[in-house]
mmCIF file of C-alpha atoms and ligand atoms in Angstrom:
data_model
loop_
_atom_site.group_PDB
_atom_site.id
_atom_site.type_symbol
_atom_site.label_atom_id
_atom_site.label_comp_id
_atom_site.label_asym_id
_atom_site.label_seq_id
_atom_site.Cartn_x
_atom_site.Cartn_y
_atom_site.Cartn_z
ATOM 1 C CA UNK A 248 0.000 0.000 0.000
ATOM 2 C CA UNK A 249 1.219 3.506 -0.794
ATOM 3 C CA UNK A 250 1.848 5.394 2.443
ATOM 4 C CA UNK A 251 1.252 9.093 3.004
ATOM 5 C CA UNK A 252 3.521 10.375 5.748
ATOM 6 C CA UNK A 253 2.151 13.375 7.644
ATOM 7 C CA UNK A 254 4.492 12.961 10.612
ATOM 8 C CA UNK A 255 5.495 16.182 12.416
ATOM 9 C CA UNK A 256 9.130 15.198 12.875
ATOM 10 C CA UNK A 257 11.196 13.216 12.137
ATOM 11 C CA UNK A 258 9.246 13.520 8.955
ATOM 12 C CA UNK A 259 8.964 12.871 5.263
ATOM 13 C CA UNK A 260 12.064 13.147 3.096
ATOM 14 C CA UNK A 261 12.269 13.075 -0.655
ATOM 15 C CA UNK A 262 12.440 9.437 -1.818
ATOM 16 C CA UNK A 263 15.351 9.982 -4.218
ATOM 17 C CA UNK A 264 17.279 11.616 -1.403
ATOM 18 C CA UNK A 265 16.700 8.544 0.785
ATOM 19 C CA UNK A 266 17.812 6.253 -2.035
ATOM 20 C CA UNK A 267 21.006 8.234 -2.658
ATOM 21 C CA UNK A 268 21.678 8.330 1.075
ATOM 22 C CA UNK A 269 21.236 4.577 1.431
ATOM 23 C CA UNK A 270 23.666 4.072 -1.425
ATOM 24 C CA UNK A 271 26.228 6.268 0.348
ATOM 25 C CA UNK A 272 25.867 4.103 3.453
ATOM 26 C CA UNK A 273 26.973 1.131 1.357
ATOM 27 C CA UNK A 274 29.491 2.835 -0.902
ATOM 28 C CA UNK A 275 30.450 6.470 -0.708
ATOM 29 C CA UNK A 276 34.156 6.591 -1.475
ATOM 30 C CA UNK A 277 35.478 3.717 -3.608
ATOM 31 C CA UNK A 278 33.836 0.978 -1.605
ATOM 32 C CA UNK A 279 33.953 2.700 1.773
ATOM 33 C CA UNK A 280 30.761 3.694 3.548
ATOM 34 C CA UNK A 281 29.995 7.324 4.350
ATOM 35 C CA UNK A 282 29.771 6.079 7.947
ATOM 36 C CA UNK A 283 33.321 4.747 8.149
ATOM 37 C CA UNK A 284 35.488 7.414 6.532
ATOM 38 C CA UNK A 285 37.216 10.219 8.392
ATOM 39 C CA UNK A 286 35.286 13.437 8.681
ATOM 40 C CA UNK A 287 38.617 15.114 7.863
ATOM 41 C CA UNK A 288 38.924 13.255 4.561
ATOM 42 C CA UNK A 289 38.427 15.294 1.400
ATOM 43 C CA UNK A 290 35.168 13.556 0.365
ATOM 44 C CA UNK A 291 33.507 14.473 3.646
ATOM 45 C CA UNK A 292 35.018 17.959 3.945
ATOM 46 C CA UNK A 293 33.510 18.573 0.494
ATOM 47 C CA UNK A 294 30.097 17.441 1.779
ATOM 48 C CA UNK A 295 30.272 19.805 4.738
ATOM 49 C CA UNK A 296 31.418 22.764 2.644
ATOM 50 C CA UNK A 297 28.780 22.074 0.012
ATOM 51 C CA UNK A 298 26.058 21.833 2.669
ATOM 52 C CA UNK A 299 27.154 25.112 4.292
ATOM 53 C CA UNK A 300 27.264 26.894 0.943
ATOM 54 C CA UNK A 301 23.886 25.511 -0.182
ATOM 55 C CA UNK A 302 22.190 26.707 3.000
ATOM 56 C CA UNK A 303 23.378 30.280 2.431
ATOM 57 C CA UNK A 304 22.573 30.097 -1.287
ATOM 58 C CA UNK A 305 18.996 28.880 -0.756
ATOM 59 C CA UNK A 306 18.401 31.609 1.827
ATOM 60 C CA UNK A 307 19.936 34.283 -0.418
ATOM 61 C CA UNK A 308 22.535 35.117 2.214
ATOM 62 C CA UNK A 309 25.774 34.535 0.322
ATOM 63 C CA UNK A 310 28.340 37.298 0.672
ATOM 64 C CA UNK A 311 26.250 39.109 3.289
ATOM 65 C CA UNK A 312 28.385 38.421 6.357
ATOM 66 C CA UNK A 313 26.668 35.198 7.394
ATOM 67 C CA UNK A 314 28.119 31.788 8.237
ATOM 68 C CA UNK A 315 26.270 28.462 8.158
ATOM 69 C CA UNK A 316 27.023 25.748 10.707
ATOM 70 C CA UNK A 317 25.774 22.196 11.150
ATOM 71 C CA UNK A 318 25.774 21.522 14.885
ATOM 72 C CA UNK A 319 24.478 18.810 17.191
ATOM 73 C CA UNK A 320 22.100 18.713 20.131
ATOM 74 C CA UNK A 321 18.953 19.637 18.234
ATOM 75 C CA UNK A 322 17.151 22.956 18.194
ATOM 76 C CA UNK A 323 16.766 22.508 21.954
ATOM 77 C CA UNK A 324 20.506 23.085 22.432
ATOM 78 C CA UNK A 325 20.137 26.370 20.545
ATOM 79 C CA UNK A 326 17.739 27.599 23.243
ATOM 80 C CA UNK A 327 20.748 27.669 25.585
ATOM 81 C CA UNK A 328 23.444 28.437 23.018
ATOM 82 C CA UNK A 329 21.725 31.588 21.742
ATOM 83 C CA UNK A 330 21.575 32.944 25.289
ATOM 84 C CA UNK A 331 25.176 31.987 26.083
ATOM 85 C CA UNK A 332 26.464 33.781 22.974
ATOM 86 C CA UNK A 333 24.196 36.820 22.816
ATOM 87 C CA UNK A 334 22.642 37.522 26.190
ATOM 88 C CA UNK A 335 24.435 40.141 28.267
ATOM 89 C CA UNK A 336 21.637 41.827 30.219
ATOM 90 C CA UNK A 337 18.194 41.368 28.825
ATOM 91 C CA UNK A 338 16.472 39.886 25.786
ATOM 92 C CA UNK A 339 12.922 40.029 24.432
ATOM 93 C CA UNK A 340 11.083 36.853 23.431
ATOM 94 C CA UNK A 341 7.819 36.384 21.578
ATOM 95 C CA UNK A 342 5.932 33.480 23.148
ATOM 96 C CA UNK A 343 3.883 31.692 20.484
ATOM 97 C CA UNK A 344 3.937 28.099 21.653
ATOM 98 C CA UNK A 345 5.586 25.231 23.478
ATOM 99 C CA UNK A 346 8.925 25.680 21.710
ATOM 100 C CA UNK A 347 9.080 29.441 22.362
ATOM 101 C CA UNK A 348 8.182 28.759 25.964
ATOM 102 C CA UNK A 349 11.034 26.292 26.261
ATOM 103 C CA UNK A 350 13.451 28.736 24.622
ATOM 104 C CA UNK A 351 12.431 31.356 27.214
ATOM 105 C CA UNK A 352 12.839 28.919 30.096
ATOM 106 C CA UNK A 353 16.368 27.998 29.047
ATOM 107 C CA UNK A 354 17.459 31.602 28.438
ATOM 108 C CA UNK A 355 16.148 32.623 31.874
ATOM 109 C CA UNK A 356 18.833 30.433 33.423
ATOM 110 C CA UNK A 357 21.372 33.009 32.245
ATOM 111 C CA UNK A 358 19.711 36.370 32.556
ATOM 112 C CA UNK A 359 16.611 38.475 32.437
ATOM 113 C CA UNK A 360 14.078 37.646 29.730
ATOM 114 C CA UNK A 361 11.126 39.835 28.890
ATOM 115 C CA UNK A 362 8.157 38.383 27.016
ATOM 116 C CA UNK A 363 7.292 41.068 24.455
ATOM 117 C CA UNK A 364 3.966 39.306 23.847
ATOM 118 C CA UNK A 365 2.375 35.908 24.378
ATOM 119 C CA UNK A 366 -0.614 33.964 23.101
ATOM 120 C CA UNK A 367 -0.450 31.458 25.948
ATOM 121 C CA UNK A 368 -3.728 32.819 27.363
ATOM 122 C CA UNK A 369 -5.583 31.459 24.321
ATOM 123 C CA UNK A 370 -3.707 28.142 24.147
ATOM 124 C CA UNK A 371 -1.497 29.578 21.397
ATOM 125 C CA UNK A 372 -4.214 29.680 18.754
ATOM 126 C CA UNK A 373 -2.913 32.951 17.300
ATOM 127 C CA UNK A 374 0.212 35.049 16.702
ATOM 128 C CA UNK A 375 0.389 38.276 18.763
ATOM 129 C CA UNK A 376 0.857 41.443 16.714
ATOM 130 C CA UNK A 377 1.635 45.085 17.316
ATOM 131 C CA UNK A 378 4.045 44.569 20.210
ATOM 132 C CA UNK A 379 7.106 46.717 20.866
ATOM 133 C CA UNK A 380 10.651 45.439 20.867
ATOM 134 C CA UNK A 381 12.776 47.488 23.298
ATOM 135 C CA UNK A 382 15.727 48.967 21.406
ATOM 136 C CA UNK A 383 18.154 48.617 24.314
ATOM 137 C CA UNK A 384 17.859 44.845 24.683
ATOM 138 C CA UNK A 385 20.484 42.411 23.431
ATOM 139 C CA UNK A 386 18.258 40.562 20.964
ATOM 140 C CA UNK A 387 14.716 39.588 20.050
ATOM 141 C CA UNK A 388 13.778 35.900 19.689
ATOM 142 C CA UNK A 389 10.802 34.452 17.828
ATOM 143 C CA UNK A 390 9.593 31.108 16.457
ATOM 144 C CA UNK A 391 8.573 31.357 12.811
ATOM 145 C CA UNK A 392 6.319 28.303 12.754
ATOM 146 C CA UNK A 393 4.645 26.701 15.741
ATOM 147 C CA UNK A 394 4.813 23.028 14.882
ATOM 148 C CA UNK A 395 2.483 21.907 17.653
ATOM 149 C CA UNK A 396 -0.251 24.540 17.364
ATOM 150 C CA UNK A 397 -0.154 25.096 13.610
ATOM 151 C CA UNK A 398 0.382 28.847 13.620
ATOM 152 C CA UNK A 399 2.985 30.746 11.644
ATOM 153 C CA UNK A 400 4.319 34.291 11.657
ATOM 154 C CA UNK A 401 3.384 35.841 8.301
ATOM 155 C CA UNK A 402 4.744 39.326 8.916
ATOM 156 C CA UNK A 403 7.975 39.646 10.878
ATOM 157 C CA UNK A 404 8.574 42.825 12.884
ATOM 158 C CA UNK A 405 11.271 45.327 11.986
ATOM 159 C CA UNK A 406 13.465 44.671 14.957
ATOM 160 C CA UNK A 407 15.739 47.472 16.206
ATOM 161 C CA UNK A 408 17.983 44.805 17.786
ATOM 162 C CA UNK A 409 19.371 41.520 16.400
ATOM 163 C CA UNK A 410 16.541 39.167 15.498
ATOM 164 C CA UNK A 411 16.960 35.462 16.313
ATOM 165 C CA UNK A 412 14.500 32.974 14.885
ATOM 166 C CA UNK A 413 13.787 29.304 15.483
ATOM 167 C CA UNK A 414 12.785 28.135 11.989
ATOM 168 C CA UNK A 415 12.913 24.414 12.775
ATOM 169 C CA UNK A 416 9.631 23.546 11.116
ATOM 170 C CA UNK A 417 9.476 25.929 8.170
ATOM 171 C CA UNK A 418 13.064 26.462 7.060
ATOM 172 C CA UNK A 419 13.320 26.507 3.230
ATOM 173 C CA UNK A 420 9.525 26.439 2.851
ATOM 174 C CA UNK A 421 8.709 30.053 1.904
ATOM 175 C CA UNK A 422 10.448 33.104 0.548
ATOM 176 C CA UNK A 423 11.349 35.733 3.129
ATOM 177 C CA UNK A 424 13.922 38.466 3.329
ATOM 178 C CA UNK A 425 16.254 36.322 5.407
ATOM 179 C CA UNK A 426 18.676 39.224 5.846
ATOM 180 C CA UNK A 427 16.150 40.623 8.370
ATOM 181 C CA UNK A 428 17.371 37.898 10.698
ATOM 182 C CA UNK A 429 20.717 37.866 12.474
ATOM 183 C CA UNK A 430 20.577 34.284 13.636
ATOM 184 C CA UNK A 431 18.405 31.491 12.278
ATOM 185 C CA UNK A 432 18.411 27.956 13.638
ATOM 186 C CA UNK A 433 16.563 24.838 12.585
ATOM 187 C CA UNK A 434 16.677 21.226 13.685
ATOM 188 C CA UNK A 435 17.081 19.177 10.502
ATOM 189 C CA UNK A 436 14.393 16.593 11.160
ATOM 190 C CA UNK A 437 11.361 18.681 10.153
ATOM 191 C CA UNK A 438 12.141 20.054 6.725
ATOM 192 C CA UNK A 439 15.761 19.334 5.894
ATOM 193 C CA UNK A 440 17.016 15.881 6.784
ATOM 194 C CA UNK A 441 17.228 13.231 9.471
ATOM 195 C CA UNK A 442 17.502 13.984 13.185
ATOM 196 C CA UNK A 443 21.018 14.623 14.424
ATOM 197 C CA UNK A 444 22.026 18.001 13.100
ATOM 198 C CA UNK A 445 20.854 21.577 13.487
ATOM 199 C CA UNK A 446 21.465 24.287 10.942
ATOM 200 C CA UNK A 447 22.626 27.595 12.410
ATOM 201 C CA UNK A 448 22.987 30.615 10.146
ATOM 202 C CA UNK A 449 24.511 33.566 11.941
ATOM 203 C CA UNK A 450 25.565 37.079 11.014
ATOM 204 C CA UNK A 451 29.153 37.090 12.229
ATOM 205 C CA UNK A 452 29.144 40.707 13.356
ATOM 206 C CA UNK A 453 26.691 40.024 16.217
ATOM 207 C CA UNK A 454 29.115 37.632 17.939
ATOM 208 C CA UNK A 455 31.810 38.362 20.516
ATOM 209 C CA UNK A 456 29.807 40.974 22.431
ATOM 210 C CA UNK A 457 29.108 39.204 25.715
ATOM 211 C CA UNK A 458 31.456 39.285 28.696
ATOM 212 C CA UNK A 459 30.930 35.719 29.921
ATOM 213 C CA UNK A 460 33.284 32.876 29.119
ATOM 214 C CA UNK A 461 31.626 30.459 26.710
ATOM 215 C CA UNK A 462 32.589 26.770 26.717
ATOM 216 C CA UNK A 463 34.222 26.031 23.340
ATOM 217 C CA UNK A 464 31.566 23.653 22.067
ATOM 218 C CA UNK A 465 28.860 26.216 22.873
ATOM 219 C CA UNK A 466 30.704 29.077 21.163
ATOM 220 C CA UNK A 467 29.519 29.963 17.631
ATOM 221 C CA UNK A 468 32.852 31.690 16.951
ATOM 222 C CA UNK A 469 34.767 28.501 17.664
ATOM 223 C CA UNK A 470 32.529 26.553 15.282
ATOM 224 C CA UNK A 471 32.981 29.216 12.605
ATOM 225 C CA UNK A 472 36.773 29.205 13.056
ATOM 226 C CA UNK A 473 36.781 25.422 12.712
ATOM 227 C CA UNK A 474 34.569 25.428 9.602
ATOM 228 C CA UNK A 475 31.818 23.541 11.458
ATOM 229 C CA UNK A 476 34.283 20.767 12.316
ATOM 230 C CA UNK A 477 35.230 21.670 15.878
ATOM 231 C CA UNK A 478 34.472 18.090 16.788
ATOM 232 C CA UNK A 479 33.228 15.105 14.783
ATOM 233 C CA UNK A 480 30.115 16.288 12.972
ATOM 234 C CA UNK A 481 27.038 14.060 12.528
ATOM 235 C CA UNK A 482 28.188 12.944 9.092
ATOM 236 C CA UNK A 483 25.073 11.106 7.960
ATOM 237 C CA UNK A 484 22.659 13.859 8.999
ATOM 238 C CA UNK A 485 24.789 16.508 7.288
ATOM 239 C CA UNK A 486 25.032 14.426 4.117
ATOM 240 C CA UNK A 487 21.272 13.838 3.872
ATOM 241 C CA UNK A 488 20.630 17.527 4.579
ATOM 242 C CA UNK A 489 23.015 18.368 1.746
ATOM 243 C CA UNK A 490 21.159 16.011 -0.613
ATOM 244 C CA UNK A 491 17.832 17.580 0.385
ATOM 245 C CA UNK A 492 19.169 21.070 -0.305
ATOM 246 C CA UNK A 493 20.512 19.907 -3.701
ATOM 247 C CA UNK A 494 17.095 18.456 -4.493
ATOM 248 C CA UNK A 495 15.438 21.715 -3.496
ATOM 249 C CA UNK A 496 17.861 23.778 -5.552
ATOM 250 C CA UNK A 497 17.136 21.515 -8.544
ATOM 251 C CA UNK A 498 13.410 22.209 -8.191
ATOM 252 C CA UNK A 499 14.056 25.933 -8.397
ATOM 253 C CA UNK A 500 14.777 26.737 -4.756
ATOM 254 C CA UNK A 501 12.515 28.115 -2.064
ATOM 255 C CA UNK A 502 10.325 30.145 -4.456
ATOM 256 C CA UNK A 503 9.404 26.983 -6.373
ATOM 257 C CA UNK A 504 8.603 24.859 -3.333
ATOM 258 C CA UNK A 505 6.655 27.726 -1.770
ATOM 259 C CA UNK A 506 4.120 27.517 -4.615
ATOM 260 C CA UNK A 507 3.638 23.798 -3.939
ATOM 261 C CA UNK A 508 3.371 24.397 -0.197
ATOM 262 C CA UNK A 509 0.692 27.028 -0.758
ATOM 263 C CA UNK A 510 -1.318 24.648 -2.945
ATOM 264 C CA UNK A 511 -1.177 21.943 -0.282
ATOM 265 C CA UNK A 512 -2.203 24.349 2.481
ATOM 266 C CA UNK A 513 -5.023 25.759 0.338
ATOM 267 C CA UNK A 514 -6.331 22.250 -0.339
ATOM 268 C CA UNK A 515 -6.488 21.127 3.287
ATOM 269 C CA UNK A 516 -7.712 24.403 4.752
ATOM 270 C CA UNK A 517 -10.554 24.726 2.281
ATOM 271 C CA UNK A 518 -11.693 21.232 3.308
ATOM 272 C CA UNK A 519 -11.401 22.127 7.016
ATOM 273 C CA UNK A 520 -13.411 25.319 6.411
ATOM 274 C CA UNK A 521 -16.126 23.773 4.228
ATOM 275 C CA UNK A 522 -16.599 20.389 5.859
ATOM 276 C CA UNK A 523 -18.898 20.814 8.897
ATOM 277 C CA UNK A 524 -17.414 17.719 10.561
ATOM 278 C CA UNK A 525 -14.079 19.448 11.147
ATOM 279 C CA UNK A 526 -12.933 22.528 13.046
ATOM 280 C CA UNK A 527 -9.653 24.323 12.499
ATOM 281 C CA UNK A 528 -7.582 24.931 15.624
ATOM 282 C CA UNK A 529 -5.568 28.024 14.686
ATOM 283 C CA UNK A 530 -6.911 31.503 13.878
ATOM 284 C CA UNK A 531 -7.365 31.714 10.100
ATOM 285 C CA UNK A 532 -4.968 34.558 9.372
ATOM 286 C CA UNK A 533 -2.157 32.882 11.304
ATOM 287 C CA UNK A 534 -2.507 29.351 9.959
ATOM 288 C CA UNK A 535 0.668 27.492 9.114
ATOM 289 C CA UNK A 536 1.359 26.242 5.602
ATOM 290 C CA UNK A 537 3.430 23.437 7.169
ATOM 291 C CA UNK A 538 1.315 22.034 10.016
ATOM 292 C CA UNK A 539 -2.477 22.107 9.755
ATOM 293 C CA UNK A 540 -4.201 21.489 13.104
ATOM 294 C CA UNK A 541 -7.868 20.499 13.311
ATOM 295 C CA UNK A 542 -10.354 18.552 15.400
ATOM 296 C CA UNK A 543 -13.535 16.614 14.783
ATOM 297 C CA UNK A 544 -16.689 18.590 15.576
ATOM 298 C CA UNK A 545 -18.193 15.363 16.870
ATOM 299 C CA UNK A 546 -15.815 13.082 18.781
ATOM 300 C CA UNK A 547 -18.157 10.110 18.196
ATOM 301 C CA UNK A 548 -16.800 9.947 14.651
ATOM 302 C CA UNK A 549 -13.227 9.453 15.817
ATOM 303 C CA UNK A 550 -13.102 5.686 15.439
ATOM 304 C CA UNK A 551 -14.656 5.753 11.964
ATOM 305 C CA UNK A 552 -12.358 8.542 10.797
ATOM 306 C CA UNK A 553 -9.238 6.913 12.260
ATOM 307 C CA UNK A 554 -10.061 3.639 10.506
ATOM 308 C CA UNK A 555 -10.619 5.377 7.181
ATOM 309 C CA UNK A 556 -7.364 7.298 7.577
ATOM 310 C CA UNK A 557 -5.490 4.082 8.247
ATOM 311 C CA UNK A 558 -7.065 2.287 5.299
ATOM 312 C CA UNK A 559 -5.994 5.123 3.006
ATOM 313 C CA UNK A 560 -2.345 4.612 4.000
ATOM 314 C CA UNK A 561 -2.168 7.881 5.903
ATOM 315 C CA UNK A 562 0.181 7.984 8.878
ATOM 316 C CA UNK A 563 1.278 10.490 11.489
ATOM 317 C CA UNK A 564 -1.759 12.768 11.699
ATOM 318 C CA UNK A 565 -2.507 12.485 15.414
ATOM 319 C CA UNK A 566 -2.358 15.901 17.044
ATOM 320 C CA UNK A 567 0.160 16.757 19.750
ATOM 321 C CA UNK A 568 -1.110 15.899 23.241
ATOM 322 C CA UNK A 569 -1.382 19.596 24.184
ATOM 323 C CA UNK A 570 -3.793 20.298 21.294
ATOM 324 C CA UNK A 571 -5.524 16.980 20.639
ATOM 325 C CA UNK A 572 -7.341 16.226 17.425
ATOM 326 C CA UNK A 573 -5.258 16.011 14.287
ATOM 327 C CA UNK A 574 -2.217 17.615 12.759
ATOM 328 C CA UNK A 575 -1.289 17.204 9.125
ATOM 329 C CA UNK A 576 2.352 18.151 8.624
ATOM 330 C CA UNK A 577 2.975 18.956 4.966
ATOM 331 C CA UNK A 578 6.689 19.595 4.720
ATOM 332 C CA UNK A 579 8.542 20.318 1.469
ATOM 333 C CA UNK A 580 8.955 16.666 0.482
ATOM 334 C CA UNK A 581 5.230 15.902 0.708
ATOM 335 C CA UNK A 582 3.516 15.726 -2.680
ATOM 336 C CA UNK A 583 0.216 17.516 -3.264
ATOM 337 C CA UNK A 584 -1.261 14.103 -4.060
ATOM 338 C CA UNK A 585 -0.858 12.934 -0.448
ATOM 339 C CA UNK A 586 -2.776 15.945 0.845
ATOM 340 C CA UNK A 587 -5.425 15.087 -1.751
ATOM 341 C CA UNK A 588 -5.744 11.582 -0.283
ATOM 342 C CA UNK A 589 -6.333 13.013 3.202
ATOM 343 C CA UNK A 590 -8.862 15.552 1.915
ATOM 344 C CA UNK A 591 -10.717 12.766 0.076
ATOM 345 C CA UNK A 592 -10.984 10.807 3.333
ATOM 346 C CA UNK A 593 -12.335 13.897 5.115
ATOM 347 C CA UNK A 594 -15.011 14.482 2.485
ATOM 348 C CA UNK A 595 -15.829 10.767 2.360
ATOM 349 C CA UNK A 596 -16.517 10.962 6.111
ATOM 350 C CA UNK A 597 -18.959 13.772 5.480
ATOM 351 C CA UNK A 598 -20.793 11.689 2.854
ATOM 352 C CA UNK A 599 -20.980 8.704 5.213
ATOM 353 C CA UNK A 600 -21.963 10.529 8.405
HETATM 354 C C1 PLP B 130 10.872 20.202 16.897
HETATM 355 C C2 PLP B 130 11.135 21.606 17.272
HETATM 356 C C3 PLP B 130 12.125 21.949 18.215
HETATM 357 C C4 PLP B 130 12.930 20.916 18.963
HETATM 358 O O1 PLP B 130 13.855 20.333 18.152
HETATM 359 P P1 PLP B 130 14.897 19.255 18.695
HETATM 360 O O2 PLP B 130 15.797 19.115 17.503
HETATM 361 O O3 PLP B 130 14.134 18.029 19.030
HETATM 362 O O4 PLP B 130 15.588 19.829 19.869
HETATM 363 C C5 PLP B 130 12.335 23.284 18.476
HETATM 364 N N1 PLP B 130 11.636 24.236 17.859
HETATM 365 C C6 PLP B 130 10.664 23.951 16.960
HETATM 366 C C7 PLP B 130 9.910 25.062 16.301
HETATM 367 C C8 PLP B 130 10.397 22.624 16.636
HETATM 368 O O5 PLP B 130 9.440 22.329 15.740
#
């Protein structure tokens, strides 16, 4: 049976990328596996350099003073690392969901954090707007896409201070002026590759301004100086991320995939809006093009719907425990056809019920 993978993360990857990656596990360099060669060997150094260059190229940040790094420890390590490297006195955070909340909690270990705005009071169903970012703070932190709640920032503020953004679940999915951001981070396992590496893109000029001593492995400058090879990098995760970025570049880059992502989002949201058996979770204007969250209007239909979903080969659409209901994650590698299969099941339920 053909499967349709709506998992929130780790999540769908392009099939050709997986095939190439599995080949590299068997034979990458004249009979040697990608997994058994030195990370200092030329074939792997080339992979790392290619991956770093592709990230900047796709984001349109080449030659603009940015460096790309592939680090370990997931996006969760960035919650702490951002604060260690940038927080001197006080920072402003926008609280739009579980991941923002966790970023705030970790940064508070080091210094004072001010929540510029929060949608926690409404279980994160919307994105706060019209807040002020104090100009004398060290940096402003936001989360571009709220994976769990299915909301997404459409309009970023003009920040008077460095803007840091967790783009874990919508990196490379839509065109933005990425030079508005001074530091972008994204765990690979949502829209870029397998779990195990985190992309960090940082404007070099914002570094080196805090007075604290930073442990080497937590110091962006050290990683930049060592060309993202301070210690053994997660070779497989970096390689698959590189293949995914090559695939994306071949399609025409972010602008090309954005069109596909908009079609997918349009398809599912029009079904959610028109089908009386379903209710959208997020406020319409803030809905994510990556993660669509919705619930059944009548919970009695849950068993029937779940069975139909399963029979259609759909997997990974159960909502996060803090939201309930369903979440359809439609990352870059998901074809429009798979969203069509889910929408057909939703309308079939309406015909049956
Ligand atoms: C998944 C996710 C994280 C956590 O990523 P890890 O790599 O598991 O640490 C952080 N932020 C966002 C927006 C996410 O979607």
